[in-house]
Coordinates of C-alpha atoms and ligand atoms in Angstrom, one line a residue:
Chain A
X1 CA 91.0 124.2 115.8
X2 CA 87.3 123.9 116.6
X3 CA 85.2 122.0 114.1
X4 CA 82.8 124.4 112.4
X5 CA 80.0 121.8 112.2
X6 CA 79.6 118.5 114.1
X7 CA 80.9 115.4 112.4
X8 CA 78.1 113.4 110.9
X9 CA 77.1 110.7 113.4
X10 CA 77.5 107.3 111.7
X11 CA 79.6 107.1 108.5
X12 CA 78.9 103.9 106.7
X13 CA 81.7 101.7 105.7
X14 CA 81.9 101.1 102.0
X15 CA 82.1 97.8 100.1
X16 CA 85.0 97.5 97.8
X17 CA 86.7 94.7 95.8
X18 CA 90.4 94.3 95.9
X19 CA 92.5 91.5 94.4
X20 CA 95.2 90.9 97.0
X21 CA 98.1 88.7 96.0
X22 CA 95.9 87.1 93.3
X23 CA 92.8 86.6 95.5
X24 CA 89.8 88.7 94.8
X25 CA 88.2 89.9 98.0
X26 CA 85.1 91.8 98.9
X27 CA 85.8 94.1 101.9
X28 CA 83.9 96.6 104.0
X29 CA 86.2 99.5 104.7
X30 CA 85.8 102.7 106.6
X31 CA 86.7 105.7 104.4
X32 CA 89.6 106.7 106.6
X33 CA 91.4 103.3 106.6
X34 CA 94.6 103.5 104.7
X35 CA 95.7 100.5 102.7
X36 CA 98.6 99.8 105.0
X37 CA 96.4 99.4 108.0
X38 CA 93.9 97.3 106.1
X39 CA 96.7 94.9 105.1
X40 CA 98.3 94.7 108.5
X41 CA 95.4 95.0 110.9
X42 CA 92.5 93.5 109.1
X43 CA 94.0 91.0 106.7
X44 CA 96.9 89.9 108.8
X45 CA 99.4 90.6 106.0
X46 CA 102.1 92.0 108.3
X47 CA 104.9 91.7 105.8
X48 CA 104.3 95.2 104.8
X49 CA 105.9 97.4 107.4
X50 CA 104.8 100.7 109.0
X51 CA 107.9 103.0 109.4
X52 CA 107.0 106.7 109.4
X53 CA 103.3 106.5 108.4
X54 CA 103.8 109.7 106.4
X55 CA 105.4 108.8 103.0
X56 CA 108.9 109.5 104.2
X57 CA 110.5 106.0 104.5
X58 CA 109.2 103.5 101.9
X59 CA 108.8 100.7 104.4
X60 CA 105.1 100.4 103.5
X61 CA 105.8 100.0 99.7
X62 CA 103.4 97.7 97.9
X63 CA 102.4 97.3 94.2
X64 CA 99.1 98.6 93.1
X65 CA 98.3 97.4 89.5
X66 CA 102.0 96.8 89.3
X67 CA 103.1 100.3 90.3
X68 CA 105.1 100.8 93.5
X69 CA 103.3 103.1 96.0
X70 CA 103.4 104.0 99.7
X71 CA 100.4 102.2 101.2
X72 CA 100.4 104.5 104.3
X73 CA 99.2 107.4 102.2
X74 CA 96.5 105.6 100.2
X75 CA 93.0 105.3 101.2
X76 CA 91.8 101.7 100.9
X77 CA 88.4 102.8 99.6
X78 CA 90.1 104.6 96.6
X79 CA 91.7 101.3 95.5
X80 CA 88.4 99.6 94.7
X81 CA 88.9 97.3 91.7
X82 CA 92.7 97.3 91.8
X83 CA 95.3 94.5 92.2
X84 CA 97.5 94.7 95.3
X85 CA 100.7 92.8 95.5
X86 CA 102.6 92.7 98.8
X87 CA 105.8 91.0 99.8
X88 CA 103.7 87.9 100.7
X89 CA 102.5 87.6 97.1
X90 CA 105.9 87.8 95.2
X91 CA 106.7 84.1 95.3
X92 CA 105.2 81.9 92.6
X93 CA 104.5 78.2 93.2
X94 CA 106.6 78.2 96.4
X95 CA 109.6 79.7 94.6
X96 CA 110.7 83.1 95.8
X97 CA 111.0 86.0 93.4
X98 CA 114.4 86.6 91.8
X99 CA 114.8 89.9 93.7
X100 CA 114.2 88.1 97.0
X101 CA 116.8 85.6 96.0
X102 CA 119.2 88.5 95.1
X103 CA 118.7 90.2 98.4
X104 CA 119.8 87.0 100.1
X105 CA 122.7 86.5 97.8
X106 CA 124.0 90.1 98.2
X107 CA 123.3 90.2 101.9
X108 CA 121.1 93.3 101.3
X109 CA 119.7 93.6 104.8
X110 CA 120.5 93.4 108.4
X111 CA 117.5 93.9 110.7
X112 CA 115.1 93.3 107.7
X113 CA 112.6 96.0 108.7
X114 CA 112.9 98.0 105.5
X115 CA 113.3 94.9 103.3
X116 CA 109.7 94.1 102.2
X117 CA 109.4 97.7 101.1
X118 CA 112.8 97.7 99.4
X119 CA 111.9 94.5 97.5
X120 CA 108.5 95.7 96.4
X121 CA 110.1 99.0 95.3
X122 CA 112.8 97.1 93.4
X123 CA 110.2 95.0 91.6
X124 CA 108.4 98.2 90.6
X125 CA 111.6 99.9 89.5
X126 CA 112.5 97.0 87.2
X127 CA 109.0 96.9 85.7
X128 CA 109.1 100.7 85.1
X129 CA 112.2 100.3 83.0
X130 CA 113.7 103.7 83.5
X131 CA 116.9 102.7 85.3
X132 CA 119.8 102.1 82.8
X133 CA 122.7 102.2 85.3
X134 CA 123.5 101.4 88.9
X135 CA 123.4 105.1 89.5
X136 CA 119.9 105.3 88.1
X137 CA 119.0 102.4 90.5
X138 CA 120.4 104.3 93.4
X139 CA 118.4 107.4 92.6
X140 CA 115.2 105.6 91.8
X141 CA 115.5 103.6 95.0
X142 CA 115.8 106.8 97.1
X143 CA 112.2 106.4 98.3
X144 CA 113.3 103.5 100.5
X145 CA 115.3 104.3 103.6
X146 CA 117.4 101.7 105.4
X147 CA 118.5 102.5 109.0
X148 CA 121.0 99.7 108.9
X149 CA 122.6 101.4 105.9
X150 CA 122.6 98.4 103.6
X151 CA 122.4 100.7 100.5
X152 CA 125.4 99.4 98.5
X153 CA 124.1 95.8 98.7
X154 CA 120.5 96.8 98.0
X155 CA 121.6 98.6 94.9
X156 CA 123.7 95.6 93.8
X157 CA 120.8 93.2 94.3
X158 CA 118.3 95.4 92.3
X159 CA 120.8 96.2 89.6
X160 CA 121.6 92.5 89.2
X161 CA 118.0 91.5 88.6
X162 CA 117.5 94.6 86.4
X163 CA 120.3 93.4 84.2
X164 CA 119.3 89.8 84.1
X165 CA 115.6 90.4 83.5
X166 CA 116.4 92.8 80.7
X167 CA 114.6 96.1 80.1
X168 CA 110.9 95.2 79.6
X169 CA 110.1 98.4 77.7
Chain B
X1 CA 92.8 110.3 111.3
X2 CA 89.3 111.7 112.0
X3 CA 86.2 110.2 110.5
X4 CA 84.9 111.6 107.3
X5 CA 82.5 110.7 104.5
X6 CA 83.7 109.8 101.0
X7 CA 82.2 110.1 97.6
X8 CA 83.6 109.3 94.2
X9 CA 83.0 112.0 91.5
X10 CA 82.1 110.6 88.1
X11 CA 82.1 114.0 86.4
X12 CA 83.7 117.4 86.9
X13 CA 80.2 118.8 87.2
X14 CA 79.3 116.4 90.0
X15 CA 82.5 117.2 91.8
X16 CA 81.9 120.9 91.7
X17 CA 78.3 120.4 92.8
X18 CA 79.4 118.3 95.8
X19 CA 81.7 121.1 96.9
X20 CA 79.3 123.9 96.3
X21 CA 79.2 126.5 99.1
X22 CA 82.7 125.3 100.2
X23 CA 84.2 128.6 99.1
X24 CA 82.9 130.6 102.0
X25 CA 84.6 128.4 104.6
X26 CA 88.1 129.5 103.4
X27 CA 91.2 127.6 102.9
X28 CA 92.4 127.1 106.5
X29 CA 90.4 123.9 107.0
X30 CA 87.6 123.6 104.5
X31 CA 84.9 121.0 105.4
X32 CA 84.9 119.4 101.9
X33 CA 88.2 118.6 100.2
X34 CA 88.9 117.1 96.8
X35 CA 91.4 114.3 96.8
X36 CA 93.8 113.4 94.0
X37 CA 96.7 111.1 94.9
X38 CA 96.2 112.0 98.5
X39 CA 100.0 112.1 99.2
X40 CA 99.7 115.6 100.7
X41 CA 96.1 115.6 101.9
X42 CA 96.2 112.3 103.8
X43 CA 99.5 113.3 105.4
X44 CA 98.0 116.5 106.7
X45 CA 94.9 114.7 107.9
X46 CA 96.9 112.2 109.8
X47 CA 98.8 115.2 111.4
X48 CA 95.3 116.6 112.2
X49 CA 96.2 119.8 110.4
X50 CA 93.3 119.4 107.9
X51 CA 90.0 118.0 109.3
X52 CA 87.6 117.7 106.3
X53 CA 84.2 116.1 106.9
X54 CA 83.9 115.0 103.3
X55 CA 86.3 113.9 100.7
X56 CA 85.5 114.0 97.0
X57 CA 87.6 111.5 95.1
X58 CA 88.7 112.9 91.7
X59 CA 90.8 110.0 90.6
X60 CA 88.1 108.4 88.5
X61 CA 87.5 111.5 86.4
X62 CA 88.6 111.3 82.7
X63 CA 91.4 113.9 83.2
X64 CA 94.2 111.4 82.8
X65 CA 95.4 112.2 79.3
X66 CA 98.2 114.4 77.9
X67 CA 96.9 115.9 74.6
X68 CA 98.3 118.1 71.9
X69 CA 96.9 121.6 71.7
X70 CA 96.2 123.5 68.4
X71 CA 98.9 126.1 69.2
X72 CA 101.7 123.4 69.4
X73 CA 101.6 123.1 73.2
X74 CA 100.5 120.2 75.4
X75 CA 97.6 119.9 77.8
X76 CA 98.3 117.9 81.0
X77 CA 95.1 116.4 82.5
X78 CA 94.9 117.3 86.2
X79 CA 94.8 113.6 87.2
X80 CA 97.8 112.5 85.2
X81 CA 100.4 111.3 87.7
X82 CA 103.7 113.1 88.2
X83 CA 105.5 110.0 87.0
X84 CA 103.4 109.6 83.8
X85 CA 104.0 113.3 83.1
X86 CA 107.7 113.2 83.5
X87 CA 108.1 110.0 81.5
X88 CA 105.7 111.0 78.7
X89 CA 107.8 111.0 75.5
X90 CA 106.4 114.3 74.4
X91 CA 107.0 116.0 77.7
X92 CA 110.5 114.5 77.9
X93 CA 111.4 115.6 74.4
X94 CA 109.7 119.1 74.3
X95 CA 109.6 120.1 78.0
X96 CA 112.7 118.4 79.5
X97 CA 112.9 121.2 82.1
X98 CA 109.5 120.1 83.4
X99 CA 110.4 116.4 83.4
X100 CA 113.7 117.2 85.2
X101 CA 111.9 119.2 87.9
X102 CA 109.3 116.5 88.5
X103 CA 112.0 113.8 88.8
X104 CA 113.9 116.0 91.2
X105 CA 110.9 115.8 93.6
X106 CA 109.7 113.3 96.1
X107 CA 110.3 109.6 95.4
X108 CA 109.4 107.1 92.7
X109 CA 106.6 105.8 94.9
X110 CA 105.1 109.2 95.6
X111 CA 105.4 110.3 91.9
X112 CA 103.5 107.2 90.9
X113 CA 100.5 108.5 92.9
X114 CA 100.8 112.3 93.1
X115 CA 98.7 114.1 90.5
X116 CA 99.6 117.2 88.5
X117 CA 96.6 119.1 89.9
X118 CA 97.5 118.0 93.5
X119 CA 101.2 119.0 93.0
X120 CA 100.1 122.6 92.5
X121 CA 98.1 122.6 95.6
X122 CA 100.5 120.9 98.0
X123 CA 100.9 122.8 101.3
X124 CA 104.1 124.2 102.8
X125 CA 106.5 122.0 104.7
X126 CA 106.9 124.6 107.5
X127 CA 107.3 122.6 110.7
X128 CA 104.9 124.8 112.6
X129 CA 102.2 124.4 110.0
X130 CA 102.4 120.7 110.7
X131 CA 102.5 121.0 114.5
X132 CA 99.1 121.8 115.9
X133 CA 100.6 122.7 119.2
X134 CA 102.2 125.8 117.8
X135 CA 101.0 129.2 116.5
X136 CA 100.5 129.3 112.7
X137 CA 98.6 131.9 110.7
X138 CA 98.3 129.6 107.8
X139 CA 96.8 126.8 109.8
X140 CA 94.8 129.0 112.1
X141 CA 94.4 132.6 110.9
X142 CA 95.2 135.1 113.6
X143 CA 97.1 132.8 115.9
X144 CA 100.6 134.2 115.1
X145 CA 103.6 132.8 113.3
X146 CA 106.0 130.7 115.4
X147 CA 108.5 130.4 112.5
X148 CA 109.5 134.1 112.4
X149 CA 111.3 133.9 115.7
X150 CA 111.7 130.1 115.7
X151 CA 113.5 127.6 113.6
X152 CA 113.3 129.0 110.1
X153 CA 116.1 127.4 108.1
X154 CA 113.8 126.2 105.4
X155 CA 111.8 129.4 105.2
X156 CA 111.4 132.2 102.6
X157 CA 113.7 135.1 101.9
X158 CA 111.6 136.8 99.2
X159 CA 108.0 138.1 99.4
X160 CA 107.5 137.3 103.0
X161 CA 105.1 139.2 105.3
X162 CA 104.8 139.7 109.1
X163 CA 102.2 137.0 109.1
X164 CA 104.0 134.2 107.3
X165 CA 107.4 133.3 106.0
X166 CA 106.6 129.8 104.5
X167 CA 107.8 128.5 101.2
X168 CA 105.9 126.7 98.5
X169 CA 107.6 123.3 98.3
X170 CA 106.9 122.1 94.8
X171 CA 109.6 121.5 92.2
X172 CA 107.2 120.9 89.4
X173 CA 105.7 124.4 89.9
X174 CA 109.0 126.1 89.5
X175 CA 109.3 124.6 86.0
X176 CA 105.7 125.5 85.2
X177 CA 106.3 129.1 86.3
X178 CA 109.4 129.3 84.0
X179 CA 107.5 127.8 81.2
X180 CA 104.5 130.2 81.7
X181 CA 101.9 127.5 81.9
X182 CA 98.2 128.2 82.3
X183 CA 95.9 126.4 84.8
X184 CA 92.4 125.5 83.6
X185 CA 89.7 125.3 86.4
X186 CA 86.0 124.6 86.6
X187 CA 83.7 125.9 89.4
X188 CA 80.1 126.6 90.1
X189 CA 80.4 129.7 88.0
X190 CA 81.9 128.0 85.0
X191 CA 85.4 127.6 83.5
X192 CA 88.3 130.0 83.8
X193 CA 92.0 130.1 83.0
X194 CA 94.6 131.3 85.5
X195 CA 98.0 132.3 84.3
X196 CA 100.6 130.4 86.3
X197 CA 102.1 133.6 87.8
X198 CA 98.7 134.5 89.2
X199 CA 97.9 131.0 90.5
X200 CA 99.9 131.0 93.7
X201 CA 99.9 133.9 96.2
X202 CA 102.2 135.8 98.5
X203 CA 101.2 135.5 102.1
X204 CA 100.4 139.2 102.8
X205 CA 97.6 139.5 105.4
X206 CA 96.0 136.2 104.4
X207 CA 98.6 133.4 104.6
X208 CA 95.8 130.9 104.9
X209 CA 95.3 131.3 101.2
X210 CA 98.0 129.6 99.2
X211 CA 96.5 130.2 95.8
X212 CA 93.8 132.1 94.0
X213 CA 91.8 128.9 93.4
X214 CA 88.4 128.9 95.1
X215 CA 87.6 126.0 97.5
X216 CA 84.8 124.8 95.2
X217 CA 86.9 124.9 92.0
X218 CA 88.5 121.8 90.4
X219 CA 91.7 122.0 88.4
X220 CA 91.0 120.2 85.2
X221 CA 94.2 120.6 83.3
X222 CA 97.5 122.6 82.9
X223 CA 98.4 124.0 79.5
X224 CA 102.1 124.2 78.3
X225 CA 102.8 126.8 75.7
X226 CA 104.5 125.7 72.5
X227 CA 107.9 127.0 73.5
X228 CA 109.6 124.5 75.7
X229 CA 113.2 125.7 75.8
X230 CA 114.3 122.1 75.1
X231 CA 117.9 123.0 74.0
X232 CA 119.1 125.3 76.8
X233 CA 117.6 124.6 80.2
X234 CA 118.4 123.3 83.6
X235 CA 116.7 122.5 86.9
X236 CA 119.2 122.9 89.7
X237 CA 118.0 121.7 93.0
X238 CA 120.0 122.3 96.2
X239 CA 119.0 120.2 99.3
X240 CA 120.3 118.6 102.4
X241 CA 120.6 115.1 100.8
X242 CA 121.1 114.0 97.2
X243 CA 117.6 112.7 96.7
X244 CA 114.2 112.5 98.4
X245 CA 114.4 115.9 100.1
X246 CA 112.7 119.2 99.5
X247 CA 114.7 122.1 98.0
X248 CA 116.5 124.6 100.1
X249 CA 116.9 126.6 96.9
X250 CA 116.1 125.5 93.3
X251 CA 116.4 127.2 90.0
X252 CA 114.7 126.6 86.7
X253 CA 116.7 128.4 84.0
X254 CA 115.9 128.4 80.3
X255 CA 117.5 130.3 77.4
X256 CA 117.2 130.6 73.7
X257 CA 120.5 131.5 72.1
X258 CA 121.6 133.0 68.7
X259 CA 125.2 132.1 68.7
X260 CA 126.4 133.4 72.1
X261 CA 123.7 136.0 72.4
X262 CA 120.7 135.4 74.6
X263 CA 117.5 136.0 72.7
X264 CA 115.0 134.8 75.3
X265 CA 115.3 133.9 78.9
X266 CA 113.3 132.3 81.7
X267 CA 114.2 132.2 85.4
X268 CA 112.2 130.9 88.3
X269 CA 113.3 129.9 91.9
X270 CA 111.9 127.4 94.3
X271 CA 112.4 127.2 98.1
X272 CA 112.7 130.9 98.6
X273 CA 109.2 132.2 98.6
X274 CA 105.5 131.5 99.2
X275 CA 105.2 130.9 95.5
X276 CA 107.4 129.8 92.7
X277 CA 109.5 133.0 92.2
X278 CA 109.7 134.0 88.6
X279 CA 111.4 137.3 87.9
X280 CA 110.5 138.7 84.5
X281 CA 112.6 141.8 85.0
X282 CA 115.7 139.7 85.5
X283 CA 114.8 137.7 82.4
X284 CA 114.7 141.0 80.4
X285 CA 118.1 141.9 81.7
X286 CA 119.5 138.8 80.1
X287 CA 118.0 139.4 76.6
X288 CA 120.5 140.7 74.1
X289 CA 123.5 140.0 76.3
X290 CA 126.3 137.4 75.7
X291 CA 125.7 134.1 77.6
X292 CA 128.7 134.5 80.0
X293 CA 129.3 134.4 83.7
X294 CA 129.8 138.1 83.7
X295 CA 126.3 138.5 82.4
X296 CA 124.8 136.1 84.9
X297 CA 126.3 137.4 88.1
X298 CA 124.7 140.8 88.2
X299 CA 121.3 139.3 87.2
X300 CA 121.7 136.8 90.1
X301 CA 122.3 139.7 92.5
X302 CA 119.3 141.5 91.1
X303 CA 116.9 138.6 91.7
X304 CA 117.7 138.7 95.4
X305 CA 117.6 142.6 95.6
X306 CA 114.7 142.7 98.1
X307 CA 115.7 139.5 100.0
X308 CA 115.3 139.4 103.8
X309 CA 117.0 136.7 105.8
X310 CA 115.8 135.4 109.2
X311 CA 117.9 133.9 112.0
X312 CA 118.6 130.5 110.3
X313 CA 118.0 131.1 106.6
X314 CA 120.0 134.1 105.6
X315 CA 122.4 131.6 103.9
X316 CA 119.8 131.2 101.3
X317 CA 120.4 134.6 99.9
X318 CA 124.0 133.9 98.9
X319 CA 123.1 130.3 98.0
X320 CA 120.4 131.5 95.7
X321 CA 122.7 134.0 93.9
X322 CA 125.3 131.3 93.3
X323 CA 122.7 128.8 92.2
X324 CA 121.2 131.3 89.7
X325 CA 124.7 131.9 88.2
X326 CA 125.4 128.2 88.1
X327 CA 122.0 127.3 86.6
X328 CA 122.3 130.0 83.8
X329 CA 125.8 128.7 83.1
X330 CA 124.4 125.1 82.9
X331 CA 121.6 126.2 80.6
X332 CA 124.0 128.1 78.3
X333 CA 126.2 125.0 78.1
X334 CA 129.2 126.6 79.9
X335 CA 129.0 124.1 82.7
X336 CA 128.0 120.5 82.8
X337 CA 124.9 119.5 84.7
Ligands
LIG401 C1 108.0 112.5 101.9 C2 107.5 113.4 100.9 C3 108.5 114.0 100.1 C4 108.1 114.9 99.1 N1 109.1 115.5 98.4 C5 108.8 116.4 97.4 C6 109.7 117.1 96.7 O1 110.9 117.0 96.9 N2 109.3 118.0 95.7 C7 108.0 118.2 95.5 O2 107.7 119.0 94.6 N3 107.1 117.6 96.1 C8 107.4 116.7 97.1 N4 106.4 116.0 97.8 C9 105.0 116.4 97.6 C10 104.3 115.7 96.5 O3 104.8 116.2 95.3 C11 102.8 116.1 96.7 O4 102.3 115.6 97.9 C12 102.0 115.7 95.5 O5 102.4 116.4 94.3 C13 100.5 116.1 95.8 O6 99.7 115.6 94.8 P1 98.5 114.6 95.2 O7 97.7 114.3 93.9 O8 98.9 113.5 96.0 O9 97.6 115.7 96.0 P2 96.5 115.5 97.1 O10 97.2 115.2 98.4 O11 95.5 114.6 96.6 O12 95.9 116.9 97.1 C14 96.7 118.1 97.5 C15 95.7 119.3 97.6 O13 95.2 119.5 96.3 C16 93.7 119.4 96.2 N5 93.4 118.8 94.9 C17 94.1 117.7 94.4 N6 93.7 117.6 93.1 C18 92.9 118.7 92.8 C19 92.2 119.1 91.6 N7 92.3 118.5 90.4 N8 91.4 120.2 91.7 C20 91.3 120.9 92.9 N9 91.9 120.5 94.0 C21 92.7 119.4 94.0 C22 93.4 118.6 97.4 O14 92.1 118.9 97.9 C23 94.4 119.0 98.4 O15 94.1 120.1 99.1 C24 106.8 115.1 98.8 C25 105.8 114.4 99.5 C26 106.2 113.6 100.5 C27 105.1 112.9 101.3
LIG402 S1 105.7 130.6 108.3 FE1 103.6 130.5 107.7 S2 103.1 128.3 107.7 FE2 105.0 128.6 109.0 S3 104.3 129.0 111.1 FE3 104.5 131.0 110.1 S4 102.3 131.3 109.4 FE4 102.5 129.1 109.7
LIG403 S1 105.4 104.0 106.4 FE1 104.7 104.6 104.5 S2 106.4 105.7 103.7 FE2 107.0 105.3 105.8
LIG404 S1 117.8 96.3 107.0 FE1 117.5 97.3 108.9 S2 116.4 99.1 108.1 FE2 117.1 98.2 106.3

């Protein structure tokens, strides 16, 4: 498809502020940089994984203002002013998050590639408070694929923490 | 992704002004695009299907509320997320069909970002539309349609044309069609309201146009009429896996009943046409009849009366008929959901 008019020569990067894992940061980003690439390539936060790059697998799941989202489909520039939490930011004071603990306890991963996304998604799910049963957890975790097929143990881990943390809403 | 410039609109007026003149370029690949959640637009830009030079970010506009309307309905702001819509207590109680349809679509992560306005304007999932190495009249008008003789399992069986057999992929829109929603838009020439059945188009000779929205118009909100069919409804979605997959066929069915007699009916299908397929004639056939399988079966056959199957999707014709009967039975309470 030929472009109808030439692309403007130099497109300035834009200055934004993001709070990433509790640290406010001033960043210059190009408009076409997605949050996933910013985290991995520019901030060296490689815990967040790139699977499909098209919203189809959930490996890139992070929390934006507490909501789980696919970072591969989000423009970084549009997140200006928001709080981003990645897998690297879930531990507090050197103690891992209860859901990270539960993943270990339930053996909820094999290769581990989907795991950061699964855990961020699970944290978001528990915070949303819409899951009332293990079946609800299974349905509401469907945005995270696991090629190793660890689904039963992932559901157990998330459901355990959901029950023990109680429904926040 | 190709380079583009970015601006954040701080008012609807400013957004419209930024996009002024865009209308003449057409829908195939306009140079200026609005962005809501970006879950469809960014995907298509990564695939090089859409190549805008400028994005206008709508997400800071004050269109994020769901408000009561004087007529007893609800107004959904265009920038409310799909998740916030489905879980809104008023929507869940008064329009459970809409909530159910939204929650049947995409994933929790996507619904947290996707906006109600963007959902209406999501593009087809036709494989050829996404693959720039192939011929596609929707992507590049006049190039041909590789789906008609190609792999067309997910394609349309109703309202197709020689130019395009794509389907509209939205679940939410099937419910909005059944509920007879209204889309409120603002453009350079002012505000207008578009009835839901006139919002999306059939492909005809111009499959590059999915909707009747102009390229410089912003969707500001979606109005739901007072009647929400909250007692007798279902959204039945049939797909290749139990979750996180687009519909092969879906049915939004809603009834009002007086005893066993149907007094009002709504019926819309997803996954079968270039637009959510509401059949008002079929709805009329149901009114005054007893809510029984014997009533539903001929109506289901009627809805598919003009269906045309292609090499891999003819199964959808039978599937849709069975799905309609089942959905009406569920809505009538004859079958559990
Ligand atoms: C893996 C995957 C699975 C999915 N599964 C499903 C599914 O099963 N069912 C389903 O229904 N959907 C599904 N979706 C699609 C999803 O629902 C849409 O991508 C989403 O609703 C689009 O909303 P958005 O706000 O992100 O739109 P955007 O991507 O921001 O925009 C889409 C289009 O709308 C335009 N636009 C956005 N807002 C406005 C406005 N207010 N006024 C004018 N123009 C506007 C944009 O310019 C663009 O052309 C899936 C998506 C993915 C990636
Ligand atoms: S069906 Fe429509 S979208 Fe698909 S290749 Fe044909 S013209 Fe393109
Ligand atoms: S990498 Fe984002 S969903 Fe797969
Ligand atoms: S643990 Fe290997 S993909 Fe999930």
